[in-house]
Amino acid sequence: MPEGTRFSRLARAGVLTSPGMQITDVHIHVQPWWELRPAIFDAMTRGRSDLDELHRIMKSPAHLLRRLDADGIARAVLVNYPSPEQMGFTHDANEYVARYCAEAPDRLVAMGGVHPRFAEDAGAEVRRAVATGVRALKVHPPHMGFAANAYLDGLDGLRAIYEEAQRLRVPVMIHTGTSIFPGARSRLGEPMAVDDVAVDFPDLRIILAHGGRPLWMEQAFFLVRRFPNVFMDVSSIPPRAVLRYFPRLAEIADKVLYGSDWPSPGVRSMAANARDFQALPLPAEALVKMLETNARTLFP
Ligand SMILES: [Zn+2]
């Protein structure tokens, strides 16, 4: 679409006029990099030219806020989770992200996690994380080594995590789709496992990270339409390819959240991602929902 057409369409909807869209990026990774296993660190940082800044950002909220301002991002959800065997992160990630986000609670949302195999009492670990300031949880099947519905096969700690999250009204983001990090088990990223979770925990708000890309978009689309409390984010899908992955994205605009997955491999800048996403030929109202209002509802 020509630049002028897009501008006038957005301007008509008030998007580009005062005071500008307050974009929330619901999926960025500001994490304790010093806990990463060496092979993962290499995969994470290979070929990046902004490593010095990234190292500063992992340690300092002030540096992140400067980056968000420069990139035109109002708020961000900082995705963390323990994955002691595969990534190297421990439950300390919860305190790290809670403290970090406490420096700017109006702009930074702390997402942490509990690993049911590394917590003595997973429910208590959820309560502890939430008491520290964690406002959402991440479950990462390919990096944690179990399916999203493994509580049906005896992983009781996982049931406790979902139960506590549902009770405390804490949204849970579940990774769906592949992962290219060494040791990741992509098979466990199949979205249909979340069908059980949505049935068994109907009041739990679930976000399917990455919409099952690049193998299982139909499954993700089905789940989002089937369950009132299942949402998805479009992070790590190259924005220009989003409509190829999800041709009917506008139909589920009420349930889709914009996210970049920055600074994961292949995601060079939050600004470029947001700009490309806003340029998609979608109704302006749909863009406003996905970039701004849905995230405000889910992460008030
Ligand atoms: Zn991610």
PDB file of C-alpha atoms and ligand atoms in Angstrom:
ATOM      1  CA  MET A   1       0.000   0.000   0.000  1.00  0.00           C
ATOM      2  CA  PRO A   2       1.388   3.450  -0.899  1.00  0.00           C
ATOM      3  CA  GLU A   3       2.668   5.429   2.071  1.00  0.00           C
ATOM      4  CA  GLY A   4       0.133   8.237   1.529  1.00  0.00           C
ATOM      5  CA  THR A   5      -2.878   5.930   1.523  1.00  0.00           C
ATOM      6  CA  ARG A   6      -1.778   4.269   4.704  1.00  0.00           C
ATOM      7  CA  PHE A   7      -1.169   7.593   6.397  1.00  0.00           C
ATOM      8  CA  SER A   8      -4.570   8.975   5.544  1.00  0.00           C
ATOM      9  CA  ARG A   9      -6.299   5.767   6.594  1.00  0.00           C
ATOM     10  CA  LEU A  10      -4.597   5.836   9.992  1.00  0.00           C
ATOM     11  CA  ALA A  11      -5.029   9.576  10.313  1.00  0.00           C
ATOM     12  CA  ARG A  12      -8.763   9.189   9.682  1.00  0.00           C
ATOM     13  CA  ALA A  13      -8.892   6.752  12.576  1.00  0.00           C
ATOM     14  CA  GLY A  14      -7.014   9.187  14.747  1.00  0.00           C
ATOM     15  CA  VAL A  15      -4.068   6.854  15.002  1.00  0.00           C
ATOM     16  CA  LEU A  16      -1.408   9.188  13.714  1.00  0.00           C
ATOM     17  CA  THR A  17      -2.903  12.335  15.157  1.00  0.00           C
ATOM     18  CA  SER A  18      -2.622  13.471  18.745  1.00  0.00           C
ATOM     19  CA  PRO A  19      -1.408  12.040  20.966  1.00  0.00           C
ATOM     20  CA  GLY A  20      -0.156   9.025  18.992  1.00  0.00           C
ATOM     21  CA  MET A  21      -0.651   5.369  19.639  1.00  0.00           C
ATOM     22  CA  GLN A  22       0.475   4.040  23.003  1.00  0.00           C
ATOM     23  CA  ILE A  23       1.993   0.785  21.790  1.00  0.00           C
ATOM     24  CA  THR A  24       2.492  -2.125  24.146  1.00  0.00           C
ATOM     25  CA  ASP A  25       5.023  -4.732  23.024  1.00  0.00           C
ATOM     26  CA  VAL A  26       3.822  -7.788  24.970  1.00  0.00           C
ATOM     27  CA  HIS A  27       6.853  -9.939  24.240  1.00  0.00           C
ATOM     28  CA  ILE A  28      10.394  -8.743  24.784  1.00  0.00           C
ATOM     29  CA  HIS A  29      13.204 -10.646  26.465  1.00  0.00           C
ATOM     30  CA  VAL A  30      15.062  -8.641  29.055  1.00  0.00           C
ATOM     31  CA  GLN A  31      16.622 -11.463  31.033  1.00  0.00           C
ATOM     32  CA  PRO A  32      19.558 -12.234  33.324  1.00  0.00           C
ATOM     33  CA  TRP A  33      21.897 -13.059  30.465  1.00  0.00           C
ATOM     34  CA  TRP A  34      24.683 -13.964  32.904  1.00  0.00           C
ATOM     35  CA  GLU A  35      22.711 -17.126  33.770  1.00  0.00           C
ATOM     36  CA  LEU A  36      22.594 -18.350  30.156  1.00  0.00           C
ATOM     37  CA  ARG A  37      24.447 -21.488  29.136  1.00  0.00           C
ATOM     38  CA  PRO A  38      27.357 -20.617  26.832  1.00  0.00           C
ATOM     39  CA  ALA A  39      25.874 -22.342  23.750  1.00  0.00           C
ATOM     40  CA  ILE A  40      22.579 -20.477  24.241  1.00  0.00           C
ATOM     41  CA  PHE A  41      24.348 -17.173  24.788  1.00  0.00           C
ATOM     42  CA  ASP A  42      26.179 -17.696  21.489  1.00  0.00           C
ATOM     43  CA  ALA A  43      22.935 -18.452  19.645  1.00  0.00           C
ATOM     44  CA  MET A  44      21.273 -15.428  21.270  1.00  0.00           C
ATOM     45  CA  THR A  45      23.978 -12.913  20.441  1.00  0.00           C
ATOM     46  CA  ARG A  46      25.559 -14.140  17.198  1.00  0.00           C
ATOM     47  CA  GLY A  47      25.831 -11.430  14.568  1.00  0.00           C
ATOM     48  CA  ARG A  48      24.333  -8.596  16.638  1.00  0.00           C
ATOM     49  CA  SER A  49      25.909  -5.165  16.422  1.00  0.00           C
ATOM     50  CA  ASP A  50      24.128  -3.779  19.509  1.00  0.00           C
ATOM     51  CA  LEU A  51      25.587  -6.114  22.131  1.00  0.00           C
ATOM     52  CA  ASP A  52      27.092  -3.401  24.335  1.00  0.00           C
ATOM     53  CA  GLU A  53      23.729  -1.698  24.638  1.00  0.00           C
ATOM     54  CA  LEU A  54      21.951  -5.005  25.230  1.00  0.00           C
ATOM     55  CA  HIS A  55      24.322  -5.892  28.067  1.00  0.00           C
ATOM     56  CA  ARG A  56      23.596  -2.516  29.667  1.00  0.00           C
ATOM     57  CA  ILE A  57      19.849  -3.000  29.202  1.00  0.00           C
ATOM     58  CA  MET A  58      19.850  -6.425  30.893  1.00  0.00           C
ATOM     59  CA  LYS A  59      21.236  -4.710  33.997  1.00  0.00           C
ATOM     60  CA  SER A  60      19.526  -1.347  33.968  1.00  0.00           C
ATOM     61  CA  PRO A  61      15.880  -0.310  33.517  1.00  0.00           C
ATOM     62  CA  ALA A  62      16.985   3.240  32.715  1.00  0.00           C
ATOM     63  CA  HIS A  63      18.736   1.966  29.591  1.00  0.00           C
ATOM     64  CA  LEU A  64      15.692  -0.018  28.537  1.00  0.00           C
ATOM     65  CA  LEU A  65      13.391   2.977  29.008  1.00  0.00           C
ATOM     66  CA  ARG A  66      15.687   5.038  26.800  1.00  0.00           C
ATOM     67  CA  ARG A  67      15.509   2.325  24.131  1.00  0.00           C
ATOM     68  CA  LEU A  68      11.695   2.128  24.399  1.00  0.00           C
ATOM     69  CA  ASP A  69      11.428   5.911  24.021  1.00  0.00           C
ATOM     70  CA  ALA A  70      13.692   5.881  20.979  1.00  0.00           C
ATOM     71  CA  ASP A  71      11.652   3.039  19.452  1.00  0.00           C
ATOM     72  CA  GLY A  72       8.237   4.579  20.141  1.00  0.00           C
ATOM     73  CA  ILE A  73       7.103   1.841  22.527  1.00  0.00           C
ATOM     74  CA  ALA A  74       5.032   2.986  25.516  1.00  0.00           C
ATOM     75  CA  ARG A  75       4.916  -0.246  27.518  1.00  0.00           C
ATOM     76  CA  ALA A  76       6.554  -3.660  27.390  1.00  0.00           C
ATOM     77  CA  VAL A  77       6.041  -7.080  28.936  1.00  0.00           C
ATOM     78  CA  LEU A  78       9.389  -8.577  29.980  1.00  0.00           C
ATOM     79  CA  VAL A  79       9.175 -12.308  29.374  1.00  0.00           C
ATOM     80  CA  ASN A  80      11.161 -14.488  31.806  1.00  0.00           C
ATOM     81  CA  TYR A  81      10.958 -18.106  32.858  1.00  0.00           C
ATOM     82  CA  PRO A  82      13.098 -20.715  34.598  1.00  0.00           C
ATOM     83  CA  SER A  83      14.688 -23.288  32.310  1.00  0.00           C
ATOM     84  CA  PRO A  84      17.640 -24.617  34.304  1.00  0.00           C
ATOM     85  CA  GLU A  85      18.521 -27.495  31.993  1.00  0.00           C
ATOM     86  CA  GLN A  86      18.022 -25.980  28.563  1.00  0.00           C
ATOM     87  CA  MET A  87      18.522 -22.176  28.790  1.00  0.00           C
ATOM     88  CA  GLY A  88      20.212 -21.896  32.182  1.00  0.00           C
ATOM     89  CA  PHE A  89      17.687 -19.608  33.904  1.00  0.00           C
ATOM     90  CA  THR A  90      16.592 -20.483  37.456  1.00  0.00           C
ATOM     91  CA  HIS A  91      13.697 -19.301  39.625  1.00  0.00           C
ATOM     92  CA  ASP A  92      15.881 -16.278  40.453  1.00  0.00           C
ATOM     93  CA  ALA A  93      14.558 -14.886  37.167  1.00  0.00           C
ATOM     94  CA  ASN A  94      11.339 -14.000  39.022  1.00  0.00           C
ATOM     95  CA  GLU A  95      13.011 -11.736  41.518  1.00  0.00           C
ATOM     96  CA  TYR A  96      15.200 -10.283  38.771  1.00  0.00           C
ATOM     97  CA  VAL A  97      12.278  -9.268  36.561  1.00  0.00           C
ATOM     98  CA  ALA A  98      10.075  -8.109  39.458  1.00  0.00           C
ATOM     99  CA  ARG A  99      12.793  -5.795  40.777  1.00  0.00           C
ATOM    100  CA  TYR A 100      13.648  -4.578  37.315  1.00  0.00           C
ATOM    101  CA  CYS A 101      10.056  -3.651  36.451  1.00  0.00           C
ATOM    102  CA  ALA A 102       9.459  -2.037  39.853  1.00  0.00           C
ATOM    103  CA  GLU A 103      11.613   0.842  38.580  1.00  0.00           C
ATOM    104  CA  ALA A 104       8.865   1.802  36.103  1.00  0.00           C
ATOM    105  CA  PRO A 105       5.655  -0.075  36.966  1.00  0.00           C
ATOM    106  CA  ASP A 106       3.556   2.053  34.620  1.00  0.00           C
ATOM    107  CA  ARG A 107       5.618   0.978  31.601  1.00  0.00           C
ATOM    108  CA  LEU A 108       7.170  -2.393  32.420  1.00  0.00           C
ATOM    109  CA  VAL A 109       5.216  -5.575  33.156  1.00  0.00           C
ATOM    110  CA  ALA A 110       7.087  -8.413  34.878  1.00  0.00           C
ATOM    111  CA  MET A 111       6.435 -11.848  33.435  1.00  0.00           C
ATOM    112  CA  GLY A 112       8.086 -14.694  35.347  1.00  0.00           C
ATOM    113  CA  GLY A 113       7.566 -18.401  35.643  1.00  0.00           C
ATOM    114  CA  VAL A 114       7.723 -21.569  37.669  1.00  0.00           C
ATOM    115  CA  HIS A 115       9.267 -24.835  36.536  1.00  0.00           C
ATOM    116  CA  PRO A 116       7.191 -27.673  38.015  1.00  0.00           C
ATOM    117  CA  ARG A 117      10.153 -30.064  38.063  1.00  0.00           C
ATOM    118  CA  PHE A 118      12.449 -27.641  39.877  1.00  0.00           C
ATOM    119  CA  ALA A 119       9.993 -26.304  42.460  1.00  0.00           C
ATOM    120  CA  GLU A 120       9.278 -28.241  45.631  1.00  0.00           C
ATOM    121  CA  ASP A 121       5.818 -26.672  45.858  1.00  0.00           C
ATOM    122  CA  ALA A 122       4.913 -25.125  42.510  1.00  0.00           C
ATOM    123  CA  GLY A 123       1.784 -23.393  43.833  1.00  0.00           C
ATOM    124  CA  ALA A 124       3.779 -21.747  46.626  1.00  0.00           C
ATOM    125  CA  GLU A 125       6.420 -20.694  44.096  1.00  0.00           C
ATOM    126  CA  VAL A 126       3.691 -18.963  42.046  1.00  0.00           C
ATOM    127  CA  ARG A 127       2.439 -17.149  45.160  1.00  0.00           C
ATOM    128  CA  ARG A 128       5.992 -16.103  46.031  1.00  0.00           C
ATOM    129  CA  ALA A 129       6.617 -14.787  42.515  1.00  0.00           C
ATOM    130  CA  VAL A 130       3.363 -12.816  42.479  1.00  0.00           C
ATOM    131  CA  ALA A 131       4.096 -11.393  45.953  1.00  0.00           C
ATOM    132  CA  THR A 132       7.462 -10.166  44.624  1.00  0.00           C
ATOM    133  CA  GLY A 133       5.791  -8.289  41.766  1.00  0.00           C
ATOM    134  CA  VAL A 134       5.440 -10.810  38.938  1.00  0.00           C
ATOM    135  CA  ARG A 135       2.206  -9.981  37.058  1.00  0.00           C
ATOM    136  CA  ALA A 136       2.101 -12.754  34.462  1.00  0.00           C
ATOM    137  CA  LEU A 137       3.603 -16.209  33.999  1.00  0.00           C
ATOM    138  CA  LYS A 138       5.322 -17.914  31.093  1.00  0.00           C
ATOM    139  CA  VAL A 139       5.187 -21.632  30.411  1.00  0.00           C
ATOM    140  CA  HIS A 140       7.692 -22.680  27.759  1.00  0.00           C
ATOM    141  CA  PRO A 141       7.156 -26.350  26.815  1.00  0.00           C
ATOM    142  CA  PRO A 142      10.061 -26.652  24.297  1.00  0.00           C
ATOM    143  CA  HIS A 143      12.488 -25.100  26.802  1.00  0.00           C
ATOM    144  CA  MET A 144      11.050 -26.750  29.928  1.00  0.00           C
ATOM    145  CA  GLY A 145      10.741 -30.254  28.533  1.00  0.00           C
ATOM    146  CA  PHE A 146       7.058 -31.037  29.008  1.00  0.00           C
ATOM    147  CA  ALA A 147       3.831 -30.540  27.066  1.00  0.00           C
ATOM    148  CA  ALA A 148       1.438 -27.751  28.111  1.00  0.00           C
ATOM    149  CA  ASN A 149      -1.054 -30.424  29.234  1.00  0.00           C
ATOM    150  CA  ALA A 150       1.484 -32.711  31.008  1.00  0.00           C
ATOM    151  CA  TYR A 151      -0.514 -32.412  34.260  1.00  0.00           C
ATOM    152  CA  LEU A 152      -2.804 -35.026  32.655  1.00  0.00           C
ATOM    153  CA  ASP A 153       0.169 -37.410  32.705  1.00  0.00           C
ATOM    154  CA  GLY A 154       1.181 -36.901  36.311  1.00  0.00           C
ATOM    155  CA  LEU A 155       3.062 -33.590  36.335  1.00  0.00           C
ATOM    156  CA  ASP A 156       1.036 -32.300  39.307  1.00  0.00           C
ATOM    157  CA  GLY A 157       3.167 -29.187  39.767  1.00  0.00           C
ATOM    158  CA  LEU A 158       1.973 -27.926  36.394  1.00  0.00           C
ATOM    159  CA  ARG A 159      -1.661 -28.281  37.479  1.00  0.00           C
ATOM    160  CA  ALA A 160      -0.820 -26.299  40.624  1.00  0.00           C
ATOM    161  CA  ILE A 161       0.695 -23.515  38.503  1.00  0.00           C
ATOM    162  CA  TYR A 162      -2.416 -23.187  36.342  1.00  0.00           C
ATOM    163  CA  GLU A 163      -4.702 -23.403  39.403  1.00  0.00           C
ATOM    164  CA  GLU A 164      -2.861 -20.665  41.276  1.00  0.00           C
ATOM    165  CA  ALA A 165      -2.627 -18.448  38.203  1.00  0.00           C
ATOM    166  CA  GLN A 166      -6.359 -18.846  37.621  1.00  0.00           C
ATOM    167  CA  ARG A 167      -7.147 -18.099  41.261  1.00  0.00           C
ATOM    168  CA  LEU A 168      -4.862 -15.052  41.403  1.00  0.00           C
ATOM    169  CA  ARG A 169      -6.077 -13.846  37.987  1.00  0.00           C
ATOM    170  CA  VAL A 170      -2.562 -13.871  36.577  1.00  0.00           C
ATOM    171  CA  PRO A 171      -2.411 -14.406  32.780  1.00  0.00           C
ATOM    172  CA  VAL A 172      -0.268 -17.292  31.549  1.00  0.00           C
ATOM    173  CA  MET A 173       1.639 -17.065  28.281  1.00  0.00           C
ATOM    174  CA  ILE A 174       2.380 -20.449  26.732  1.00  0.00           C
ATOM    175  CA  HIS A 175       5.026 -20.752  24.028  1.00  0.00           C
ATOM    176  CA  THR A 176       3.599 -22.328  20.889  1.00  0.00           C
ATOM    177  CA  GLY A 177       5.613 -23.071  17.778  1.00  0.00           C
ATOM    178  CA  THR A 178       9.210 -24.076  17.220  1.00  0.00           C
ATOM    179  CA  SER A 179      12.412 -22.925  18.898  1.00  0.00           C
ATOM    180  CA  ILE A 180      15.855 -22.983  17.326  1.00  0.00           C
ATOM    181  CA  PHE A 181      17.916 -22.767  20.517  1.00  0.00           C
ATOM    182  CA  PRO A 182      20.235 -25.722  21.181  1.00  0.00           C
ATOM    183  CA  GLY A 183      18.400 -28.453  23.080  1.00  0.00           C
ATOM    184  CA  ALA A 184      14.891 -27.039  22.511  1.00  0.00           C
ATOM    185  CA  ARG A 185      12.211 -29.647  21.802  1.00  0.00           C
ATOM    186  CA  SER A 186       9.979 -28.058  19.193  1.00  0.00           C
ATOM    187  CA  ARG A 187       7.561 -31.005  19.205  1.00  0.00           C
ATOM    188  CA  LEU A 188       6.322 -29.767  22.595  1.00  0.00           C
ATOM    189  CA  GLY A 189       5.302 -26.461  21.033  1.00  0.00           C
ATOM    190  CA  GLU A 190       2.206 -27.863  19.336  1.00  0.00           C
ATOM    191  CA  PRO A 191      -0.686 -25.566  20.304  1.00  0.00           C
ATOM    192  CA  MET A 192      -3.409 -28.258  20.579  1.00  0.00           C
ATOM    193  CA  ALA A 193      -1.986 -29.306  23.967  1.00  0.00           C
ATOM    194  CA  VAL A 194      -3.404 -25.991  25.218  1.00  0.00           C
ATOM    195  CA  ASP A 195      -6.905 -27.192  24.314  1.00  0.00           C
ATOM    196  CA  ASP A 196      -6.846 -29.253  27.536  1.00  0.00           C
ATOM    197  CA  VAL A 197      -5.619 -26.307  29.593  1.00  0.00           C
ATOM    198  CA  ALA A 198      -8.379 -24.048  28.300  1.00  0.00           C
ATOM    199  CA  VAL A 199     -11.011 -26.727  29.038  1.00  0.00           C
ATOM    200  CA  ASP A 200      -9.714 -27.528  32.527  1.00  0.00           C
ATOM    201  CA  PHE A 201      -9.035 -23.917  33.604  1.00  0.00           C
ATOM    202  CA  PRO A 202     -11.816 -21.941  31.918  1.00  0.00           C
ATOM    203  CA  ASP A 203     -11.181 -18.723  33.855  1.00  0.00           C
ATOM    204  CA  LEU A 204      -7.440 -18.710  33.193  1.00  0.00           C
ATOM    205  CA  ARG A 205      -6.401 -16.118  30.632  1.00  0.00           C
ATOM    206  CA  ILE A 206      -3.985 -17.792  28.229  1.00  0.00           C
ATOM    207  CA  ILE A 207      -1.791 -16.164  25.585  1.00  0.00           C
ATOM    208  CA  LEU A 208      -0.433 -18.414  22.847  1.00  0.00           C
ATOM    209  CA  ALA A 209       2.967 -16.894  22.157  1.00  0.00           C
ATOM    210  CA  HIS A 210       3.911 -16.733  18.455  1.00  0.00           C
ATOM    211  CA  GLY A 211       0.575 -18.174  17.249  1.00  0.00           C
ATOM    212  CA  GLY A 212       2.154 -21.607  16.716  1.00  0.00           C
ATOM    213  CA  ARG A 213       4.509 -20.358  14.029  1.00  0.00           C
ATOM    214  CA  PRO A 214       5.703 -21.645  11.630  1.00  0.00           C
ATOM    215  CA  LEU A 215       4.017 -25.062  11.700  1.00  0.00           C
ATOM    216  CA  TRP A 216       0.692 -24.817  13.549  1.00  0.00           C
ATOM    217  CA  MET A 217      -1.077 -21.532  12.765  1.00  0.00           C
ATOM    218  CA  GLU A 218      -4.425 -23.245  12.076  1.00  0.00           C
ATOM    219  CA  GLN A 219      -4.384 -24.804  15.542  1.00  0.00           C
ATOM    220  CA  ALA A 220      -3.652 -21.465  17.200  1.00  0.00           C
ATOM    221  CA  PHE A 221      -6.359 -19.696  15.173  1.00  0.00           C
ATOM    222  CA  PHE A 222      -8.864 -22.387  16.166  1.00  0.00           C
ATOM    223  CA  LEU A 223      -8.045 -22.142  19.885  1.00  0.00           C
ATOM    224  CA  VAL A 224      -8.294 -18.350  19.906  1.00  0.00           C
ATOM    225  CA  ARG A 225     -11.744 -18.534  18.292  1.00  0.00           C
ATOM    226  CA  ARG A 226     -12.920 -21.490  20.360  1.00  0.00           C
ATOM    227  CA  PHE A 227     -12.126 -20.204  23.873  1.00  0.00           C
ATOM    228  CA  PRO A 228     -13.085 -16.768  25.216  1.00  0.00           C
ATOM    229  CA  ASN A 229      -9.968 -16.632  27.428  1.00  0.00           C
ATOM    230  CA  VAL A 230      -7.409 -17.751  24.857  1.00  0.00           C
ATOM    231  CA  PHE A 231      -5.449 -14.976  23.149  1.00  0.00           C
ATOM    232  CA  MET A 232      -2.333 -15.007  21.007  1.00  0.00           C
ATOM    233  CA  ASP A 233       0.634 -12.778  20.283  1.00  0.00           C
ATOM    234  CA  VAL A 234       2.300 -12.350  16.900  1.00  0.00           C
ATOM    235  CA  SER A 235       5.813 -12.040  18.265  1.00  0.00           C
ATOM    236  CA  SER A 236       8.753 -13.451  16.311  1.00  0.00           C
ATOM    237  CA  ILE A 237       6.684 -13.659  13.138  1.00  0.00           C
ATOM    238  CA  PRO A 238       8.304 -11.210  10.697  1.00  0.00           C
ATOM    239  CA  PRO A 239       5.576  -8.523  10.647  1.00  0.00           C
ATOM    240  CA  ARG A 240       5.517  -8.356   6.849  1.00  0.00           C
ATOM    241  CA  ALA A 241       4.700 -12.077   6.817  1.00  0.00           C
ATOM    242  CA  VAL A 242       1.970 -11.983   9.492  1.00  0.00           C
ATOM    243  CA  LEU A 243      -0.920 -11.948   7.023  1.00  0.00           C
ATOM    244  CA  ARG A 244       0.607 -14.789   5.063  1.00  0.00           C
ATOM    245  CA  TYR A 245       0.622 -16.782   8.319  1.00  0.00           C
ATOM    246  CA  PHE A 246      -2.777 -15.488   9.461  1.00  0.00           C
ATOM    247  CA  PRO A 247      -4.845 -14.321   6.471  1.00  0.00           C
ATOM    248  CA  ARG A 248      -7.910 -13.919   8.746  1.00  0.00           C
ATOM    249  CA  LEU A 249      -6.097 -11.986  11.467  1.00  0.00           C
ATOM    250  CA  ALA A 250      -8.634  -9.126  11.399  1.00  0.00           C
ATOM    251  CA  GLU A 251     -11.399 -11.564  12.428  1.00  0.00           C
ATOM    252  CA  ILE A 252      -9.655 -12.200  15.737  1.00  0.00           C
ATOM    253  CA  ALA A 253      -8.388  -8.661  16.306  1.00  0.00           C
ATOM    254  CA  ASP A 254     -10.020  -8.605  19.763  1.00  0.00           C
ATOM    255  CA  LYS A 255      -7.804 -11.517  20.844  1.00  0.00           C
ATOM    256  CA  VAL A 256      -4.457 -10.652  19.267  1.00  0.00           C
ATOM    257  CA  LEU A 257      -1.593  -8.867  20.977  1.00  0.00           C
ATOM    258  CA  TYR A 258       1.295  -7.181  19.255  1.00  0.00           C
ATOM    259  CA  GLY A 259       4.763  -8.340  20.327  1.00  0.00           C
ATOM    260  CA  SER A 260       8.222  -8.409  18.783  1.00  0.00           C
ATOM    261  CA  ASP A 261      10.274 -11.047  20.662  1.00  0.00           C
ATOM    262  CA  TRP A 262      13.187  -8.556  20.636  1.00  0.00           C
ATOM    263  CA  PRO A 263      16.137  -9.173  20.957  1.00  0.00           C
ATOM    264  CA  SER A 264      15.760 -12.816  19.956  1.00  0.00           C
ATOM    265  CA  PRO A 265      17.688 -14.050  16.911  1.00  0.00           C
ATOM    266  CA  GLY A 266      16.370 -12.370  13.777  1.00  0.00           C
ATOM    267  CA  VAL A 267      14.612  -9.511  15.604  1.00  0.00           C
ATOM    268  CA  ARG A 268      16.870  -6.525  15.155  1.00  0.00           C
ATOM    269  CA  SER A 269      14.759  -3.668  16.508  1.00  0.00           C
ATOM    270  CA  MET A 270      11.482  -3.018  18.313  1.00  0.00           C
ATOM    271  CA  ALA A 271      10.951   0.109  16.226  1.00  0.00           C
ATOM    272  CA  ALA A 272      11.291  -1.645  12.860  1.00  0.00           C
ATOM    273  CA  ASN A 273       8.935  -4.423  13.932  1.00  0.00           C
ATOM    274  CA  ALA A 274       6.276  -2.020  15.191  1.00  0.00           C
ATOM    275  CA  ARG A 275       6.563   0.107  12.061  1.00  0.00           C
ATOM    276  CA  ASP A 276       6.220  -2.899   9.738  1.00  0.00           C
ATOM    277  CA  PHE A 277       3.258  -4.203  11.720  1.00  0.00           C
ATOM    278  CA  GLN A 278       1.449  -0.862  11.560  1.00  0.00           C
ATOM    279  CA  ALA A 279       1.955  -0.827   7.805  1.00  0.00           C
ATOM    280  CA  LEU A 280      -0.058  -4.027   7.302  1.00  0.00           C
ATOM    281  CA  PRO A 281      -3.225  -3.573   5.221  1.00  0.00           C
ATOM    282  CA  LEU A 282      -5.570  -4.073   8.177  1.00  0.00           C
ATOM    283  CA  PRO A 283      -8.482  -1.944   9.361  1.00  0.00           C
ATOM    284  CA  ALA A 284      -7.192   0.865  11.584  1.00  0.00           C
ATOM    285  CA  GLU A 285      -9.508  -0.250  14.415  1.00  0.00           C
ATOM    286  CA  ALA A 286      -7.949  -3.714  14.335  1.00  0.00           C
ATOM    287  CA  LEU A 287      -4.451  -2.252  14.552  1.00  0.00           C
ATOM    288  CA  VAL A 288      -5.414  -0.112  17.536  1.00  0.00           C
ATOM    289  CA  LYS A 289      -6.790  -3.169  19.334  1.00  0.00           C
ATOM    290  CA  MET A 290      -3.721  -5.310  18.702  1.00  0.00           C
ATOM    291  CA  LEU A 291      -1.124  -2.627  19.403  1.00  0.00           C
ATOM    292  CA  GLU A 292      -2.820  -0.771  22.210  1.00  0.00           C
ATOM    293  CA  THR A 293      -6.113  -1.672  23.830  1.00  0.00           C
ATOM    294  CA  ASN A 294      -6.045  -5.488  24.124  1.00  0.00           C
ATOM    295  CA  ALA A 295      -2.776  -5.333  26.066  1.00  0.00           C
ATOM    296  CA  ARG A 296      -4.193  -2.660  28.361  1.00  0.00           C
ATOM    297  CA  THR A 297      -7.071  -4.978  29.235  1.00  0.00           C
ATOM    298  CA  LEU A 298      -4.874  -8.020  29.807  1.00  0.00           C
ATOM    299  CA  PHE A 299      -2.076  -6.160  31.593  1.00  0.00           C
ATOM    300  CA  PRO A 300      -3.762  -3.224  33.292  1.00  0.00           C
TER     301      PRO A 300
HETATM  302 ZN    ZN B   1      10.047 -15.184  23.240  1.00  0.00          ZN
END
